[in-house]
Amino acid sequence: MCGIIGYVGKNNALNVIIDGLERLEYRGYDSAGIAYLNSDGLLDIKKEKGKIKNLKETLDFDIKSSLGIGHTRWATHGEPNFVNSHPHKVGKITIVHNGIIENYMELKQELLKSGYSFKSNTDTEVACALLDKIYNETNSIEHTISIFRKKARGAYALGIIVDDDYNHLYAVKKDSPLIIALGDKENYIASDVPAILKYTNKYITIEDDEFAKISSDKVLVYDNNADLKKFEVKTFAGNSNDVMKNGYDHYMLKEIYEQPEVIKKTTLPIIEKDLDSLVNNMPDFSKYKKIDIVACGSAYHAGLVGKNLIEEYANVPVNVDIASEYRYKKLFIDKDTLVIVVSQSGETADTLAALNIAKTHGCDVMGIINVVESSIARKSDIVMYTKAGAEIAVATTKAYSCQIALLSLIALNIAYKNKEIDKSKALEVLKSIRCLPTNMQSVLNEFDEYKKIANKIYNNDKIFYIGRDIDYALSMEGSLKLKEISYINSQCYAAGELKHGTISLIDEGTPVIALVTNEKMAEKTISNIKEVKARGAYVILVTTDNINTDGDYYDEKIVVPCTNKFVQPILTVIPLQMLSYEIARLRGCDIDKPKNLAKSVTVE
Ligand code: M6R
């Protein structure tokens, strides 16, 4: 969603901020803006609707600016236009803001009574006016921030400049990510590591009850009483290469190809010494009688795969919920329930809210998270990290496969410890995990074949996905991947459910991507495929090399190596990802930044 970068230091703030904003583009945005110190020592604000290049055209990069804050805005309150874009300036205060101030209407009424007027529809301008009012009353920005925190409700990350002091930036956050990065005679604030990774990998995280005062050579962190606090300087493990396209046309394709490597990184440390490690390197799940998995989008789909495996092999009941529903429904959970929240970004607002609610029921919460130090990671009681590295494309691929890998290991761990499966079966699964990267590579090598299929179907305005059992969960992900990047109206159905209504949507030539990887269900699914074929569907069968597919019920066939059910989805999803990618490319879509979408959804 929105992105923040701030800079104070020896180099030109304009270059650093614009470069940082471009690196944050992947988060999704519809306007961009910057506030910077100009050559007369005054603050200039420039903002433009649309792409960052529109903003760049308004700037003179030859000036020397030592301080500034920039923002990419994904509209929530008020349409994407000039007045609603950030930065906002009221009186002596200029801010950029990620998140939502929930009580902004109430605050606005109070501020109107105090004589403030507003140009925009945003909660951000209200936050800015509130800061200005308190600052005028206290004349201390430190106290202003402390008081602001007590008055403003909601989630926010703010970068602040005060007119009386152009040597400092201020950073404050609550339930929304913001880091302070440290350079040599220059320091940064950023909502996301990729924005600053080109310059430094040293950073500080501030907690929700802290704020920071940042100059070119000093960072001070304060607690909520405006008392100074010690902080730890951390080192980000990656480098700027991790956030480059490295010769690929799109991040999404690069990330698809990275999957064998990141699956290795995610799984091998857990199973390095076979079953002993599987037991000792994972949390103890034995005390839980049931599991709730809560997530959004693709992470929810990974949860559905996890449910299938945990229930089938570990014999533990699993409920999977979409986080935005979970947070408002009646829950049947207590200390005997483990709540697993799954999130690539670790910042998804609904998932974070679900986590908080689960905690109020006395449950242990485990996060399956990709971004280290993210809000959800920090609030979870237990964290298992997917080691997918920075994922830039809005459509998740490698983080999704790693989520499945961890959920499979959880299923295997519980199944083995509860003696639901014997040692030889467990060892067989470990072997198939070790073989995964090689098998994945062989599937990736077939991209040219998937391209030929994409070429035959990319012009359709609807494409269906069907499957049963674990293939149904996987089909849901295939369908989401396609619709989010190609804008084709795609639907996914449990294959046996089509005849209860949806089959009426099948016309002559309608593409149906049918997954059949589970031998036990193959015969049943193939019957369902014959039903759509009889209605004119153009069937693309995605299957494994052990399944007998004799018959004339499909038009195209993609075969992936058969492996253990625990890891089969990680292989089978690859052609689905590549088909979606190629279809979107043929349709000329903005693959890495699909319209209306954001990489991390930090609003409800
Ligand atoms: O960062 P999260 O994993 O919590 O994000 C959840 C969803 O927003 C995300 O998976 C979304 O559905 C992706 N764009 C799908 O590719």
PDB file of N, CA and C in Angstrom, residues 54-111:
ATOM      1  N   ASN A  54       5.485  11.314 -13.328  1.00  0.00           N
ATOM      2  CA  ASN A  54       4.792  12.612 -13.389  1.00  0.00           C
ATOM      3  C   ASN A  54       5.373  13.565 -12.340  1.00  0.00           C
ATOM      4  N   LEU A  55       5.654  13.013 -11.163  1.00  0.00           N
ATOM      5  CA  LEU A  55       6.223  13.819 -10.084  1.00  0.00           C
ATOM      6  C   LEU A  55       7.639  14.259 -10.447  1.00  0.00           C
ATOM      7  N   LYS A  56       8.402  13.322 -11.004  1.00  0.00           N
ATOM      8  CA  LYS A  56       9.800  13.621 -11.359  1.00  0.00           C
ATOM      9  C   LYS A  56       9.886  14.808 -12.313  1.00  0.00           C
ATOM     10  N   GLU A  57       8.917  14.861 -13.239  1.00  0.00           N
ATOM     11  CA  GLU A  57       8.944  15.934 -14.238  1.00  0.00           C
ATOM     12  C   GLU A  57       8.811  17.322 -13.607  1.00  0.00           C
ATOM     13  N   THR A  58       8.296  17.390 -12.378  1.00  0.00           N
ATOM     14  CA  THR A  58       8.110  18.704 -11.739  1.00  0.00           C
ATOM     15  C   THR A  58       9.337  19.122 -10.926  1.00  0.00           C
ATOM     16  N   LEU A  59      10.343  18.250 -10.827  1.00  0.00           N
ATOM     17  CA  LEU A  59      11.451  18.513  -9.893  1.00  0.00           C
ATOM     18  C   LEU A  59      12.731  18.937 -10.605  1.00  0.00           C
ATOM     19  N   ASP A  60      13.505  19.794  -9.942  1.00  0.00           N
ATOM     20  CA  ASP A  60      14.810  20.182 -10.448  1.00  0.00           C
ATOM     21  C   ASP A  60      15.858  19.429  -9.629  1.00  0.00           C
ATOM     22  N   PHE A  61      16.438  18.397 -10.218  1.00  0.00           N
ATOM     23  CA  PHE A  61      17.348  17.534  -9.471  1.00  0.00           C
ATOM     24  C   PHE A  61      18.734  18.164  -9.286  1.00  0.00           C
ATOM     25  N   ASP A  62      18.940  19.336  -9.896  1.00  0.00           N
ATOM     26  CA  ASP A  62      20.257  19.971  -9.757  1.00  0.00           C
ATOM     27  C   ASP A  62      20.416  20.713  -8.441  1.00  0.00           C
ATOM     28  N   ILE A  63      19.317  20.957  -7.744  1.00  0.00           N
ATOM     29  CA  ILE A  63      19.466  21.679  -6.474  1.00  0.00           C
ATOM     30  C   ILE A  63      20.059  20.744  -5.430  1.00  0.00           C
ATOM     31  N   LYS A  64      20.586  21.317  -4.367  1.00  0.00           N
ATOM     32  CA  LYS A  64      21.149  20.484  -3.305  1.00  0.00           C
ATOM     33  C   LYS A  64      20.176  20.555  -2.134  1.00  0.00           C
ATOM     34  N   SER A  65      19.555  19.421  -1.848  1.00  0.00           N
ATOM     35  CA  SER A  65      18.576  19.403  -0.755  1.00  0.00           C
ATOM     36  C   SER A  65      19.036  18.394   0.292  1.00  0.00           C
ATOM     37  N   SER A  66      19.063  18.806   1.557  1.00  0.00           N
ATOM     38  CA  SER A  66      19.613  17.907   2.581  1.00  0.00           C
ATOM     39  C   SER A  66      18.540  17.145   3.343  1.00  0.00           C
ATOM     40  N   LEU A  67      17.275  17.462   3.096  1.00  0.00           N
ATOM     41  CA  LEU A  67      16.236  16.814   3.911  1.00  0.00           C
ATOM     42  C   LEU A  67      14.919  16.749   3.155  1.00  0.00           C
ATOM     43  N   GLY A  68      14.196  15.656   3.345  1.00  0.00           N
ATOM     44  CA  GLY A  68      12.885  15.580   2.705  1.00  0.00           C
ATOM     45  C   GLY A  68      12.130  14.317   3.101  1.00  0.00           C
ATOM     46  N   ILE A  69      10.835  14.311   2.768  1.00  0.00           N
ATOM     47  CA  ILE A  69      10.016  13.104   2.965  1.00  0.00           C
ATOM     48  C   ILE A  69       9.196  12.886   1.697  1.00  0.00           C
ATOM     49  N   GLY A  70       9.045  11.625   1.316  1.00  0.00           N
ATOM     50  CA  GLY A  70       8.277  11.315   0.110  1.00  0.00           C
ATOM     51  C   GLY A  70       7.251  10.232   0.381  1.00  0.00           C
ATOM     52  N   HIS A  71       6.282  10.128  -0.525  1.00  0.00           N
ATOM     53  CA  HIS A  71       5.162   9.223  -0.257  1.00  0.00           C
ATOM     54  C   HIS A  71       4.543   8.738  -1.560  1.00  0.00           C
ATOM     55  N   THR A  72       4.185   7.473  -1.593  1.00  0.00           N
ATOM     56  CA  THR A  72       3.296   6.982  -2.651  1.00  0.00           C
ATOM     57  C   THR A  72       1.982   6.660  -1.963  1.00  0.00           C
ATOM     58  N   ARG A  73       0.881   7.167  -2.506  1.00  0.00           N
ATOM     59  CA  ARG A  73      -0.417   7.022  -1.827  1.00  0.00           C
ATOM     60  C   ARG A  73      -1.314   6.057  -2.574  1.00  0.00           C
ATOM     61  N   TRP A  74      -1.916   5.147  -1.829  1.00  0.00           N
ATOM     62  CA  TRP A  74      -2.950   4.256  -2.349  1.00  0.00           C
ATOM     63  C   TRP A  74      -4.234   4.727  -1.671  1.00  0.00           C
ATOM     64  N   ALA A  75      -5.113   5.343  -2.451  1.00  0.00           N
ATOM     65  CA  ALA A  75      -6.227   6.099  -1.883  1.00  0.00           C
ATOM     66  C   ALA A  75      -7.119   5.275  -0.957  1.00  0.00           C
ATOM     67  N   THR A  76      -7.379   5.808   0.225  1.00  0.00           N
ATOM     68  CA  THR A  76      -8.403   5.227   1.108  1.00  0.00           C
ATOM     69  C   THR A  76      -9.460   6.294   1.389  1.00  0.00           C
ATOM     70  N   HIS A  77      -9.061   7.409   2.013  1.00  0.00           N
ATOM     71  CA  HIS A  77     -10.017   8.475   2.297  1.00  0.00           C
ATOM     72  C   HIS A  77      -9.861   9.561   1.234  1.00  0.00           C
ATOM     73  N   GLY A  78     -10.790   9.593   0.300  1.00  0.00           N
ATOM     74  CA  GLY A  78     -10.709  10.607  -0.749  1.00  0.00           C
ATOM     75  C   GLY A  78     -10.030  10.046  -1.988  1.00  0.00           C
ATOM     76  N   GLU A  79     -10.517  10.504  -3.164  1.00  0.00           N
ATOM     77  CA  GLU A  79     -10.015   9.970  -4.432  1.00  0.00           C
ATOM     78  C   GLU A  79      -8.541  10.339  -4.645  1.00  0.00           C
ATOM     79  N   PRO A  80      -7.882   9.612  -5.561  1.00  0.00           N
ATOM     80  CA  PRO A  80      -6.489   9.962  -5.836  1.00  0.00           C
ATOM     81  C   PRO A  80      -6.405  11.250  -6.649  1.00  0.00           C
ATOM     82  N   ASN A  81      -6.082  12.342  -6.034  1.00  0.00           N
ATOM     83  CA  ASN A  81      -5.904  13.605  -6.765  1.00  0.00           C
ATOM     84  C   ASN A  81      -4.869  14.455  -6.034  1.00  0.00           C
ATOM     85  N   PHE A  82      -4.612  15.657  -6.562  1.00  0.00           N
ATOM     86  CA  PHE A  82      -3.551  16.497  -6.019  1.00  0.00           C
ATOM     87  C   PHE A  82      -3.776  16.812  -4.537  1.00  0.00           C
ATOM     88  N   VAL A  83      -4.960  17.321  -4.183  1.00  0.00           N
ATOM     89  CA  VAL A  83      -5.155  17.752  -2.778  1.00  0.00           C
ATOM     90  C   VAL A  83      -5.072  16.614  -1.788  1.00  0.00           C
ATOM     91  N   ASN A  84      -5.554  15.448  -2.205  1.00  0.00           N
ATOM     92  CA  ASN A  84      -5.545  14.330  -1.250  1.00  0.00           C
ATOM     93  C   ASN A  84      -4.172  13.658  -1.124  1.00  0.00           C
ATOM     94  N   SER A  85      -3.288  13.910  -2.099  1.00  0.00           N
ATOM     95  CA  SER A  85      -1.961  13.262  -2.051  1.00  0.00           C
ATOM     96  C   SER A  85      -1.142  13.798  -0.884  1.00  0.00           C
ATOM     97  N   HIS A  86      -0.146  13.032  -0.507  1.00  0.00           N
ATOM     98  CA  HIS A  86       0.775  13.456   0.557  1.00  0.00           C
ATOM     99  C   HIS A  86       2.038  13.996  -0.097  1.00  0.00           C
ATOM    100  N   PRO A  87       2.855  14.771   0.561  1.00  0.00           N
ATOM    101  CA  PRO A  87       2.742  15.243   1.945  1.00  0.00           C
ATOM    102  C   PRO A  87       1.614  16.263   2.125  1.00  0.00           C
ATOM    103  N   HIS A  88       1.154  16.340   3.390  1.00  0.00           N
ATOM    104  CA  HIS A  88       0.211  17.388   3.791  1.00  0.00           C
ATOM    105  C   HIS A  88       0.950  18.351   4.704  1.00  0.00           C
ATOM    106  N   LYS A  89       0.593  19.624   4.540  1.00  0.00           N
ATOM    107  CA  LYS A  89       1.218  20.621   5.426  1.00  0.00           C
ATOM    108  C   LYS A  89       0.120  21.446   6.068  1.00  0.00           C
ATOM    109  N   VAL A  90       0.164  21.552   7.395  1.00  0.00           N
ATOM    110  CA  VAL A  90      -0.763  22.440   8.103  1.00  0.00           C
ATOM    111  C   VAL A  90       0.080  23.242   9.096  1.00  0.00           C
ATOM    112  N   GLY A  91       0.040  24.541   8.986  1.00  0.00           N
ATOM    113  CA  GLY A  91       0.838  25.391   9.884  1.00  0.00           C
ATOM    114  C   GLY A  91       2.302  25.038   9.757  1.00  0.00           C
ATOM    115  N   LYS A  92       2.901  24.650  10.882  1.00  0.00           N
ATOM    116  CA  LYS A  92       4.341  24.379  10.880  1.00  0.00           C
ATOM    117  C   LYS A  92       4.681  22.901  10.653  1.00  0.00           C
ATOM    118  N   ILE A  93       3.659  22.097  10.443  1.00  0.00           N
ATOM    119  CA  ILE A  93       3.910  20.642  10.386  1.00  0.00           C
ATOM    120  C   ILE A  93       3.650  20.103   8.985  1.00  0.00           C
ATOM    121  N   THR A  94       4.581  19.270   8.505  1.00  0.00           N
ATOM    122  CA  THR A  94       4.406  18.584   7.216  1.00  0.00           C
ATOM    123  C   THR A  94       4.546  17.089   7.470  1.00  0.00           C
ATOM    124  N   ILE A  95       3.598  16.312   6.937  1.00  0.00           N
ATOM    125  CA  ILE A  95       3.699  14.863   7.198  1.00  0.00           C
ATOM    126  C   ILE A  95       3.409  14.021   5.960  1.00  0.00           C
ATOM    127  N   VAL A  96       3.968  12.807   5.981  1.00  0.00           N
ATOM    128  CA  VAL A  96       3.507  11.722   5.112  1.00  0.00           C
ATOM    129  C   VAL A  96       2.982  10.637   6.048  1.00  0.00           C
ATOM    130  N   HIS A  97       1.993   9.892   5.586  1.00  0.00           N
ATOM    131  CA  HIS A  97       1.265   9.012   6.499  1.00  0.00           C
ATOM    132  C   HIS A  97       0.860   7.726   5.795  1.00  0.00           C
ATOM    133  N   ASN A  98       1.151   6.603   6.411  1.00  0.00           N
ATOM    134  CA  ASN A  98       0.575   5.317   5.997  1.00  0.00           C
ATOM    135  C   ASN A  98      -0.408   4.882   7.067  1.00  0.00           C
ATOM    136  N   GLY A  99      -1.501   4.242   6.672  1.00  0.00           N
ATOM    137  CA  GLY A  99      -2.463   3.735   7.652  1.00  0.00           C
ATOM    138  C   GLY A  99      -3.716   4.589   7.676  1.00  0.00           C
ATOM    139  N   ILE A 100      -4.472   4.443   8.743  1.00  0.00           N
ATOM    140  CA  ILE A 100      -5.750   5.165   8.847  1.00  0.00           C
ATOM    141  C   ILE A 100      -5.926   5.686  10.272  1.00  0.00           C
ATOM    142  N   ILE A 101      -6.279   6.960  10.394  1.00  0.00           N
ATOM    143  CA  ILE A 101      -6.642   7.512  11.711  1.00  0.00           C
ATOM    144  C   ILE A 101      -8.157   7.303  11.841  1.00  0.00           C
ATOM    145  N   GLU A 102      -8.527   6.345  12.680  1.00  0.00           N
ATOM    146  CA  GLU A 102      -9.940   5.931  12.702  1.00  0.00           C
ATOM    147  C   GLU A 102     -10.876   7.018  13.224  1.00  0.00           C
ATOM    148  N   ASN A 103     -10.427   7.793  14.201  1.00  0.00           N
ATOM    149  CA  ASN A 103     -11.316   8.801  14.784  1.00  0.00           C
ATOM    150  C   ASN A 103     -11.112  10.174  14.153  1.00  0.00           C
ATOM    151  N   TYR A 104     -10.742  10.192  12.871  1.00  0.00           N
ATOM    152  CA  TYR A 104     -10.387  11.485  12.269  1.00  0.00           C
ATOM    153  C   TYR A 104     -11.592  12.415  12.137  1.00  0.00           C
ATOM    154  N   MET A 105     -12.813  11.860  11.994  1.00  0.00           N
ATOM    155  CA  MET A 105     -13.995  12.724  11.860  1.00  0.00           C
ATOM    156  C   MET A 105     -14.229  13.504  13.153  1.00  0.00           C
ATOM    157  N   GLU A 106     -14.114  12.754  14.237  1.00  0.00           N
ATOM    158  CA  GLU A 106     -14.267  13.348  15.571  1.00  0.00           C
ATOM    159  C   GLU A 106     -13.200  14.441  15.795  1.00  0.00           C
ATOM    160  N   LEU A 107     -11.950  14.105  15.451  1.00  0.00           N
ATOM    161  CA  LEU A 107     -10.851  15.056  15.629  1.00  0.00           C
ATOM    162  C   LEU A 107     -11.052  16.274  14.740  1.00  0.00           C
ATOM    163  N   LYS A 108     -11.581  16.012  13.532  1.00  0.00           N
ATOM    164  CA  LYS A 108     -11.783  17.105  12.579  1.00  0.00           C
ATOM    165  C   LYS A 108     -12.786  18.123  13.137  1.00  0.00           C
ATOM    166  N   GLN A 109     -13.847  17.610  13.754  1.00  0.00           N
ATOM    167  CA  GLN A 109     -14.854  18.508  14.339  1.00  0.00           C
ATOM    168  C   GLN A 109     -14.215  19.427  15.379  1.00  0.00           C
ATOM    169  N   GLU A 110     -13.392  18.814  16.250  1.00  0.00           N
ATOM    170  CA  GLU A 110     -12.717  19.615  17.293  1.00  0.00           C
ATOM    171  C   GLU A 110     -11.803  20.664  16.662  1.00  0.00           C
ATOM    172  N   LEU A 111     -11.090  20.257  15.626  1.00  0.00           N
ATOM    173  CA  LEU A 111     -10.129  21.168  14.995  1.00  0.00           C
ATOM    174  C   LEU A 111     -10.852  22.282  14.249  1.00  0.00           C
TER     175      LEU A 111
END
